Each structure stands twice: as structure tokens, then as C-alpha cells.
Coordinates of C-alpha atoms in Angstrom, one line a residue:
Chain A
X1 CA -19.9 -28.2 188.4
X2 CA -23.1 -27.7 190.0
X3 CA -23.7 -29.5 193.5
X4 CA -27.3 -29.8 193.0
X5 CA -28.9 -33.0 194.1
X6 CA -31.5 -32.4 191.3
X7 CA -32.2 -35.5 189.0
X8 CA -32.4 -34.8 185.2
X9 CA -35.7 -33.1 184.8
X10 CA -38.3 -34.2 182.2
X11 CA -38.0 -30.7 180.5
X12 CA -34.4 -31.6 179.2
X13 CA -35.8 -34.3 177.0
X14 CA -36.0 -33.2 173.5
X15 CA -39.2 -33.5 172.1
X16 CA -39.4 -35.5 168.9
X17 CA -40.8 -33.5 166.1
X18 CA -39.7 -31.7 162.8
X19 CA -36.0 -31.0 162.2
X20 CA -34.9 -27.3 162.2
X21 CA -31.7 -27.1 159.6
X22 CA -31.2 -23.8 160.1
X23 CA -27.9 -23.0 161.8
X24 CA -30.2 -21.8 164.9
X25 CA -32.0 -25.2 164.8
X26 CA -28.5 -27.3 164.9
X27 CA -27.5 -25.1 167.9
X28 CA -30.7 -25.3 169.8
X29 CA -30.7 -29.4 169.2
X30 CA -26.8 -29.1 170.3
X31 CA -27.8 -27.0 173.5
X32 CA -30.5 -29.6 174.4
X33 CA -28.2 -32.6 174.0
X34 CA -25.4 -30.9 176.2
X35 CA -27.8 -30.0 179.0
X36 CA -29.2 -33.5 179.3
X37 CA -25.4 -35.0 179.4
X38 CA -24.7 -32.0 182.1
X39 CA -27.7 -33.2 184.0
X40 CA -26.7 -37.0 184.0
X41 CA -23.2 -35.6 184.8
X42 CA -24.5 -33.6 187.8
X43 CA -26.9 -36.3 189.1
X44 CA -23.9 -38.5 189.4
X45 CA -21.9 -36.1 191.0
X46 CA -24.4 -35.7 193.4
X47 CA -24.3 -39.0 194.4
X48 CA -20.7 -39.5 194.7
X49 CA -20.1 -37.7 198.2
X50 CA -17.7 -40.4 200.1
X51 CA -14.7 -38.8 200.9
X52 CA -12.0 -41.4 201.4
X53 CA -8.5 -42.4 200.4
X54 CA -8.6 -44.7 197.0
X55 CA -6.8 -47.4 196.4
X56 CA -5.9 -46.9 192.7
X57 CA -4.5 -50.0 190.4
X58 CA -2.8 -49.5 186.9
X59 CA -2.3 -52.9 185.0
X60 CA -2.2 -54.3 181.5
X61 CA 0.2 -54.8 179.0
X62 CA 0.0 -51.1 177.4
X63 CA 2.1 -48.2 178.1
X64 CA 1.1 -45.5 180.9
X65 CA 0.7 -47.7 183.9
X66 CA 3.8 -45.8 186.0
X67 CA 3.7 -42.8 183.9
X68 CA 0.1 -42.5 185.1
X69 CA 0.9 -43.1 188.6
X70 CA 3.7 -40.2 188.3
X71 CA 1.4 -37.8 186.8
X72 CA -0.8 -38.4 190.1
X73 CA 2.2 -37.7 192.0
X74 CA 2.3 -34.3 190.1
X75 CA -1.5 -33.5 191.3
X76 CA -0.7 -34.7 194.7
X77 CA 2.0 -32.4 194.9
X78 CA 0.1 -29.7 193.4
X79 CA -2.3 -30.0 196.7
X80 CA 0.7 -30.0 198.9
X81 CA 0.1 -33.5 199.7
X82 CA 3.0 -35.8 201.2
X83 CA 3.9 -38.5 198.8
X84 CA 6.0 -41.4 199.1
X85 CA 7.1 -43.5 196.0
X86 CA 8.5 -47.4 196.2
X87 CA 9.6 -48.5 193.0
X88 CA 9.8 -52.5 193.4
X89 CA 11.8 -53.4 190.0
X90 CA 14.8 -51.0 189.0
X91 CA 14.9 -51.6 185.2
X92 CA 17.9 -48.9 184.9
X93 CA 19.6 -46.1 186.5
X94 CA 18.8 -43.3 184.4
X95 CA 14.8 -42.6 184.7
X96 CA 13.5 -39.3 183.6
X97 CA 11.3 -39.4 186.5
X98 CA 13.6 -40.1 189.2
X99 CA 16.0 -37.7 188.3
X100 CA 12.9 -35.2 188.0
X101 CA 11.3 -35.9 191.3
X102 CA 14.6 -36.1 193.3
X103 CA 14.8 -32.3 191.9
X104 CA 11.2 -31.9 193.4
X105 CA 12.1 -33.4 196.6
X106 CA 15.3 -31.1 197.3
X107 CA 12.9 -28.2 196.6
X108 CA 9.8 -29.4 199.1
X109 CA 11.7 -31.1 202.0
X110 CA 9.7 -33.4 203.7
X111 CA 6.9 -33.6 201.2
X112 CA 8.3 -36.4 198.6
X113 CA 10.2 -39.5 199.4
X114 CA 11.4 -41.8 196.6
X115 CA 13.0 -44.9 196.8
X116 CA 14.1 -47.5 194.0
X117 CA 14.3 -51.0 195.5
X118 CA 14.2 -53.5 193.0
X119 CA 17.4 -55.2 191.4
X120 CA 16.4 -55.0 187.9
X121 CA 14.2 -57.2 185.9
X122 CA 14.2 -60.7 187.4
X123 CA 15.9 -61.9 183.9
X124 CA 18.6 -59.6 184.4
X125 CA 19.7 -60.7 187.8
X126 CA 18.7 -64.5 187.6
X127 CA 18.9 -64.9 191.2
X128 CA 15.6 -65.8 192.4
X129 CA 16.5 -65.7 196.4
X130 CA 18.2 -62.2 196.0
X131 CA 14.9 -60.8 194.2
X132 CA 12.8 -62.2 197.1
X133 CA 14.9 -60.6 199.5
X134 CA 14.8 -57.4 197.7
X135 CA 11.1 -57.4 197.1
X136 CA 10.5 -58.3 201.0
X137 CA 12.8 -55.3 201.9
X138 CA 10.7 -53.2 199.7
X139 CA 7.5 -54.3 201.3
X140 CA 8.8 -53.6 204.9
X141 CA 9.5 -50.0 204.0
X142 CA 6.1 -49.6 202.4
X143 CA 4.7 -50.5 205.2
X144 CA 5.7 -47.9 207.0
X145 CA 4.3 -45.4 204.9
X146 CA 1.2 -47.3 205.0
X147 CA 1.0 -46.7 208.8
X148 CA 2.1 -43.3 208.8
X149 CA -1.1 -40.5 208.6
X150 CA 1.2 -38.1 207.4
X151 CA 1.4 -39.6 203.9
X152 CA -1.5 -38.6 202.0
X153 CA -0.3 -40.9 198.5
X154 CA 1.6 -43.9 198.5
X155 CA 2.9 -45.2 195.1
X156 CA 3.8 -48.7 194.6
X157 CA 5.0 -48.9 191.3
X158 CA 5.2 -52.4 189.7
X159 CA 4.5 -54.3 192.7
X160 CA 2.5 -56.8 190.9
X161 CA 5.7 -58.7 189.8
X162 CA 6.2 -59.4 193.5
X163 CA 3.2 -61.9 193.3
X164 CA 3.9 -63.3 189.5
X165 CA 7.1 -64.5 191.1
X166 CA 6.1 -65.5 194.7
X167 CA 8.2 -62.9 196.6
X168 CA 5.3 -61.6 198.5
X169 CA 2.3 -63.1 199.8
X170 CA -0.8 -61.4 198.6
X171 CA -2.6 -61.9 201.9
X172 CA -0.4 -59.7 203.9
X173 CA -0.3 -57.1 201.2
X174 CA -3.7 -56.8 201.1
X175 CA -3.7 -56.7 204.9
X176 CA -1.6 -54.1 205.1
X177 CA -3.5 -51.9 202.3
X178 CA -6.6 -52.3 203.9
X179 CA -5.1 -51.3 207.7
X180 CA -3.8 -47.8 206.5
X181 CA -5.3 -44.3 207.3
X182 CA -8.5 -43.7 205.6
X183 CA -8.0 -40.9 204.0
X184 CA -4.5 -42.2 202.4
X185 CA -4.6 -42.9 198.6
X186 CA -2.5 -45.5 197.2
X187 CA -1.5 -46.4 193.3
X188 CA -0.3 -49.8 192.8
X189 CA 1.3 -50.4 189.1
X190 CA 2.5 -53.3 187.1
X191 CA 1.0 -56.2 185.1
X192 CA -1.3 -58.8 185.5
X193 CA -2.5 -57.6 188.6
X194 CA -4.0 -60.4 191.0
X195 CA -7.8 -60.9 191.4
X196 CA -7.5 -60.2 195.0
X197 CA -5.9 -57.1 194.4
X198 CA -8.5 -55.9 191.7
X199 CA -11.4 -57.1 194.0
X200 CA -9.8 -54.7 197.0
X201 CA -9.0 -51.5 194.6
X202 CA -11.6 -48.7 194.0
X203 CA -10.4 -47.7 190.7
X204 CA -9.0 -50.2 188.5
X205 CA -7.7 -49.5 184.7
X206 CA -6.4 -51.9 182.2
X207 CA -3.8 -50.1 180.1
X208 CA -4.4 -52.0 176.9
X209 CA -1.4 -52.4 174.2
X210 CA -3.1 -50.9 170.8
X211 CA 0.4 -50.7 169.4
X212 CA 3.8 -49.5 170.5
X213 CA 6.6 -48.3 168.7
X214 CA 9.1 -50.5 170.1
X215 CA 7.5 -53.0 167.9
X216 CA 7.6 -50.8 164.8
X217 CA 11.6 -50.5 165.5
X218 CA 11.8 -47.7 167.4
X219 CA 14.4 -47.5 170.3
X220 CA 13.0 -46.9 173.8
X221 CA 13.2 -43.0 173.6
X222 CA 14.5 -41.0 177.0
X223 CA 11.5 -38.6 178.1
X224 CA 8.9 -41.1 176.7
X225 CA 9.9 -44.9 177.7
X226 CA 12.1 -43.6 180.9
Chain B
X1 CA 20.6 -54.6 179.2
X2 CA 23.1 -55.9 176.6
X3 CA 23.2 -54.5 173.2
X4 CA 23.9 -57.9 171.3
X5 CA 22.5 -58.9 168.5
X6 CA 22.5 -62.2 168.7
X7 CA 19.1 -64.3 168.8
X8 CA 18.2 -66.7 171.6
X9 CA 20.8 -69.3 171.4
X10 CA 20.0 -73.2 170.8
X11 CA 21.8 -73.5 174.1
X12 CA 18.8 -71.4 176.0
X13 CA 16.2 -74.1 175.4
X14 CA 15.8 -75.9 178.2
X15 CA 16.3 -79.9 177.6
X16 CA 12.9 -82.2 178.6
X17 CA 14.0 -84.6 181.1
X18 CA 13.4 -85.6 184.3
X19 CA 12.4 -82.9 186.8
X20 CA 14.9 -82.3 189.8
X21 CA 12.2 -81.0 192.8
X22 CA 14.9 -79.8 195.4
X23 CA 15.7 -76.3 195.8
X24 CA 18.6 -75.8 193.6
X25 CA 16.7 -78.0 191.1
X26 CA 14.0 -75.2 191.0
X27 CA 16.6 -72.5 191.3
X28 CA 18.1 -73.9 188.2
X29 CA 14.8 -74.2 186.2
X30 CA 14.0 -70.5 187.5
X31 CA 17.3 -69.2 186.0
X32 CA 16.9 -70.9 182.8
X33 CA 13.6 -69.7 182.5
X34 CA 14.8 -66.4 183.0
X35 CA 17.7 -66.5 180.6
X36 CA 15.1 -67.4 177.9
X37 CA 13.3 -64.4 178.8
X38 CA 16.4 -62.3 179.0
X39 CA 17.5 -63.4 175.4
X40 CA 14.1 -62.6 173.9
X41 CA 14.0 -59.3 175.4
X42 CA 17.7 -58.6 174.3
X43 CA 17.0 -59.7 170.7
X44 CA 13.8 -57.3 170.7
X45 CA 16.0 -54.5 172.0
X46 CA 18.2 -55.0 169.2
X47 CA 15.8 -55.1 166.4
X48 CA 14.5 -51.7 167.9
X49 CA 17.5 -49.0 167.1
X50 CA 15.5 -46.4 165.3
X51 CA 15.6 -42.9 167.1
X52 CA 12.9 -40.5 166.2
X53 CA 10.2 -38.5 168.1
X54 CA 7.1 -40.7 168.7
X55 CA 3.4 -40.1 168.6
X56 CA 1.8 -41.5 172.0
X57 CA -2.2 -41.7 172.1
X58 CA -3.8 -42.2 175.0
X59 CA -7.5 -42.9 174.8
X60 CA -10.4 -45.0 176.4
X61 CA -12.9 -44.8 178.9
X62 CA -10.6 -45.9 181.9
X63 CA -8.8 -43.2 184.2
X64 CA -4.9 -42.5 183.3
X65 CA -5.0 -40.7 180.0
X66 CA -4.0 -37.6 181.3
X67 CA -2.2 -38.4 184.2
X68 CA -0.2 -40.9 182.0
X69 CA 0.7 -37.8 180.0
X70 CA 1.7 -35.7 182.9
X71 CA 3.7 -38.2 184.1
X72 CA 5.8 -38.4 180.6
X73 CA 6.2 -34.6 181.2
X74 CA 7.9 -35.3 184.3
X75 CA 10.1 -37.8 182.8
X76 CA 11.0 -35.2 180.2
X77 CA 11.9 -32.5 182.4
X78 CA 14.4 -35.0 184.2
X79 CA 16.0 -35.6 181.0
X80 CA 16.0 -31.5 180.7
X81 CA 13.8 -31.6 177.8
X82 CA 11.9 -28.3 176.9
X83 CA 8.1 -29.2 177.2
X84 CA 5.0 -27.7 175.9
X85 CA 1.5 -28.7 177.5
X86 CA -1.8 -27.4 176.0
X87 CA -5.0 -28.3 177.4
X88 CA -7.9 -28.4 175.0
X89 CA -10.8 -28.6 177.8
X90 CA -10.6 -27.0 181.1
X91 CA -12.7 -29.0 183.4
X92 CA -12.1 -26.9 186.5
X93 CA -9.4 -24.3 187.9
X94 CA -7.8 -26.1 190.7
X95 CA -6.1 -29.0 189.4
X96 CA -3.1 -30.4 190.9
X97 CA -1.4 -30.7 187.8
X98 CA -1.3 -27.1 186.6
X99 CA -0.5 -25.8 190.1
X100 CA 2.4 -28.2 190.3
X101 CA 3.7 -27.7 187.0
X102 CA 3.1 -24.2 187.5
X103 CA 5.3 -24.0 190.4
X104 CA 7.9 -26.2 188.4
X105 CA 7.6 -23.9 185.4
X106 CA 9.0 -21.1 187.6
X107 CA 11.9 -23.2 188.6
X108 CA 13.0 -23.9 185.1
X109 CA 12.6 -20.6 183.0
X110 CA 11.9 -21.4 179.4
X111 CA 11.6 -25.1 179.9
X112 CA 8.1 -25.6 180.4
X113 CA 5.1 -24.0 179.0
X114 CA 1.7 -24.8 180.1
X115 CA -1.4 -23.4 178.7
X116 CA -5.1 -24.3 179.7
X117 CA -7.2 -23.0 176.6
X118 CA -10.7 -24.9 176.9
X119 CA -14.2 -23.3 178.2
X120 CA -14.8 -26.3 180.1
X121 CA -16.9 -29.3 179.1
X122 CA -19.3 -28.6 176.4
X123 CA -22.3 -29.5 178.3
X124 CA -21.3 -26.9 180.8
X125 CA -20.8 -24.1 178.1
X126 CA -23.6 -25.0 176.0
X127 CA -22.4 -22.7 173.3
X128 CA -21.2 -24.7 170.0
X129 CA -19.8 -21.6 168.3
X130 CA -17.6 -20.5 171.5
X131 CA -16.5 -24.4 172.1
X132 CA -15.4 -24.2 168.3
X133 CA -13.5 -20.9 168.6
X134 CA -11.5 -21.6 171.7
X135 CA -10.9 -25.2 170.0
X136 CA -9.2 -23.6 166.9
X137 CA -7.2 -20.8 168.9
X138 CA -6.1 -23.7 171.1
X139 CA -4.8 -25.4 167.8
X140 CA -3.3 -22.2 166.4
X141 CA -1.3 -21.8 169.5
X142 CA -0.5 -26.1 169.3
X143 CA 0.7 -25.8 165.9
X144 CA 3.2 -22.6 166.9
X145 CA 5.0 -25.7 169.4
X146 CA 4.8 -28.5 166.5
X147 CA 6.8 -26.2 164.2
X148 CA 9.5 -25.6 166.7
X149 CA 12.5 -27.8 166.6
X150 CA 13.5 -26.2 170.2
X151 CA 10.5 -27.8 171.8
X152 CA 11.1 -31.6 172.8
X153 CA 7.6 -33.1 173.7
X154 CA 4.2 -31.5 173.1
X155 CA 0.9 -32.6 175.1
X156 CA -2.6 -32.2 173.7
X157 CA -4.5 -32.7 176.4
X158 CA -8.0 -33.8 175.9
X159 CA -7.9 -33.1 171.9
X160 CA -10.1 -36.2 171.0
X161 CA -13.0 -34.1 172.0
X162 CA -11.9 -31.2 169.3
X163 CA -13.0 -33.8 166.6
X164 CA -16.1 -35.6 168.3
X165 CA -17.6 -32.3 168.2
X166 CA -16.5 -31.2 164.6
X167 CA -14.3 -28.1 166.1
X168 CA -11.2 -29.1 164.6
X169 CA -10.6 -30.9 161.2
X170 CA -8.6 -34.2 161.6
X171 CA -6.9 -33.9 158.3
X172 CA -4.9 -30.5 159.3
X173 CA -4.4 -31.6 162.6
X174 CA -2.7 -34.9 161.1
X175 CA -1.0 -32.6 158.4
X176 CA 0.8 -30.7 161.4
X177 CA 1.6 -33.4 163.3
X178 CA 3.1 -35.2 160.5
X179 CA 5.3 -32.3 159.5
X180 CA 6.9 -31.7 162.9
X181 CA 10.3 -32.0 164.0
X182 CA 11.8 -35.2 163.5
X183 CA 12.6 -35.8 167.1
X184 CA 9.9 -34.2 168.6
X185 CA 7.6 -36.3 170.7
X186 CA 3.8 -35.7 171.0
X187 CA 1.0 -37.3 173.8
X188 CA -2.4 -37.0 172.7
X189 CA -5.0 -37.8 175.2
X190 CA -8.8 -38.0 175.2
X191 CA -11.6 -40.6 174.7
X192 CA -12.6 -42.0 171.6
X193 CA -9.4 -41.1 169.4
X194 CA -10.6 -41.3 165.7
X195 CA -9.2 -44.2 163.7
X196 CA -7.1 -41.6 161.6
X197 CA -5.2 -40.7 164.7
X198 CA -4.5 -44.2 165.9
X199 CA -3.6 -44.9 162.5
X200 CA -0.9 -42.3 162.7
X201 CA 0.1 -42.9 166.1
X202 CA 3.5 -44.9 167.0
X203 CA 2.3 -45.9 170.5
X204 CA -1.4 -46.3 171.3
X205 CA -2.8 -47.4 174.8
X206 CA -6.6 -48.0 175.4
X207 CA -7.2 -46.8 179.2
X208 CA -9.8 -49.5 179.5
X209 CA -12.1 -48.9 182.4
X210 CA -12.1 -52.0 184.9
X211 CA -13.8 -50.1 187.7
X212 CA -14.0 -46.5 189.0
X213 CA -14.3 -45.3 192.8
X214 CA -16.6 -42.6 191.0
X215 CA -19.3 -45.1 190.5
X216 CA -18.9 -46.7 194.1
X217 CA -20.0 -43.3 195.1
X218 CA -16.6 -41.6 196.3
X219 CA -16.2 -37.8 195.5
X220 CA -13.6 -37.0 193.1
X221 CA -10.8 -36.8 195.3
X222 CA -8.2 -34.2 195.0
X223 CA -4.7 -35.2 194.1
X224 CA -5.9 -38.6 192.6
X225 CA -8.7 -36.9 190.0
X226 CA -7.7 -33.4 189.6

């Protein structure tokens, strides 16, 4: 895309007149419409020139919060970034993403570290003290990456549950996030992101559930759900 | 998680009575609450035993539609699935995901194919006939994967734009999707998924924009946005 700083020009606004219904007329209108879109996009790109680490939050009840984070890991590795992933909830031991990225980590030593820290869903362990300890240990580890300017991307998968159950203090987490290196990106996932986290984030997506195969009786399928 | 088919039992409903405010009392209430959640989750898992390929649609204006698809690619490869990715819009030539997965494809020959088929955003090319031809060529290729039972996952990235601009007929695409192998998974991404596609899908997530760093003046950062 162009780097021009020129705003959309008056010339790009189509004149209102008789409508030419030939193919050539339709094409001309399409081209004029696309030119206007391009002008708007170019102007927005010209206005966004700040370079810094961004804090991304993927929340909501829909599918895609963690998988989007794992897709960003692929992107970051494609740019030869150094990446650390800390998973705060261990739902099962046979996830495709962990298996895949463990292989990738072996192939690019020092570029990717992956930690599964949780003890399983809280309704599995039913031991609040143990869950809190596991979350605090995970945060101690995460904080090391958040203090390391050599790490370009930190993924904190399913972190939000730690706030829901009171395992971690939001203020302390926000302070550690704010103190991270200026160019370090962070992706946080999990349902019900607290307001303070949303306020601190640069990019927030609510993954809204429209429908889910599971509700229609389809088992959680390997390769898609885990 | 347990495979039991037992519904939540009457015993798991907490009795209403005086509240014990000691730590032990709080822990007991937490455990009872978690047990009820676990019972509900277990019952839902027991009810979802259908195994088949799922059609996933990631739509909406928020970030994460394509990155979630690329995260599912990681999952699928972690389970040694065979994966094909067809990108219908080529926005830029230096994406991290393409660079990363090209390296991965070299490492696992025959397991992953990746095609970038589009000609750029339509407001870049401004040639509707060429855009339509590119989309149709991409669909011809995609259809080959949708007819191949050896392919476990097909990602059709940014496909929805082909409907918006009339490059592809929705009915034909839905027919090809419906005729695919029974266990093949498909992930489709893009804004404004048409109603017919949402109706045909098993799992649909609306990635809702809450906020985006770009709007606050931050440049599209490599490793996060591309």
C-alpha cells in the first residue's frame, strides 16, 4: 500500500448523474468506488505511524481466543521473533498446538519457549489453594519474560481465569505489563477479561459465540478444538 | 474429563442454610460450586459424541479471524493432519504466517500446502474482471482439496470477500463444501460472512472489534498484524 500522506482527494468523489448500465459503465463505477476506499485506507495508514509493542486481548465466549494467539505465534516466528508462551490453565495433555510448537522449538533453539503451568480446569482439581499457587507460580515465570527485552512476544493463554477466581491481583499484573520493554508485544486470552485489562490493552477482540458444533452434539475434534 | 453419561446428581445441589464464613467453609462452598460446574460440563461432553468434520467460520470486524485459522493449522499439524491453505486475498507479500509455514512445509513434506491466490485488496487492483478471475482460479484449486479425503483440514482465508464482490456464487461454494469428505474440517475467514454460509457452518465466531491499536495511531506491527 502507498505511504502517501495525502487525504482523500475531491476528485475521487464520484459525480451524481445519469447511470451508465453498460459493462464499461459498471466497471468505471466499481473502479471509482474502490479508489475512494483506497484513499480512505491510505489516509488511515498514513495517520498510524507509531511503532511500539501492543497489548492484545482476546476475550468473549466464542471459539478462537487461544487459536488466534497461536496464529500470532506463527506470524511472530515468521519474522524471526523470540516468543514465550505461558498457559495458565492446562485443560488436557494432548493439545495439537503444544505438540506442534514443541517440535518447532526444537528446530529453532532459543527462539520459542512454551510452558503449560495450570493444573486443569478448576472444577477438575477442586482445590482452590493449589489452583492459586499454580497461577502465582505461572505469573512469576511470565514476569521474567515481561522483564526481558530479548523476548519480542509473550502469550499469556487463559490468564483471565486467574482474576475471576482471585488467584492473581489485577493491579500487580497491570503494573508488570506496563513496565515491559517498549517494543514487546503481549497477547492475553480468556473469557470475561476484567475492565482494567481491557482499558490497558491496545487491541481487544470479543470473540462472540454465534454457534458451536459442540452444542449440536459434535465431540471436541482434535486439530480444531485442541 | 470423565466420560460418564450420568446427569448432574441431586446430591451436587448445595443445601441452603447458615453460611460458614471460615476458610474451611469458603473452601467447601468453592468445591461444591466447582463440582456442580464439573457435573454440567461432564453431562455436556457425554451428550456430544458425534465425530465428523466441522465447518468453522470466523467473521466480524475484529482482529483474529485469520490468526485463529493459522492457530488451528498449528493444532492440526500437531496431530499430524494433512493441511491445505488457500488465501483468497493477498494483502502484502511479507506476512509472517506465510514465511513461517513455508519453512514448516519444507520440514514436513506433503503435510502442508499453502497458496496465496489473490491479487491484493480490490481497492488496490481496481480491476473487477481480474479480481473475479483470480477468485475463480482460487476456488478451482480449493475444490481439489475439498474433494480429497487425504486432506484433513482446508483453510479458505478471506473467502467471504468473493461473495461481497460477486466473484463467486455462494450456492456453488456451499455445494462443494457439503460434498466434501465426512471427516474433513474447513475453516473460512473474512468479514460479513453471508447468511447462507453461517447457516451451513457448525461453529461460527463473530470477532467483534472492541478496540484496535491502529485506530490509536499504532502502525500495523510485524509479528502481530501480518
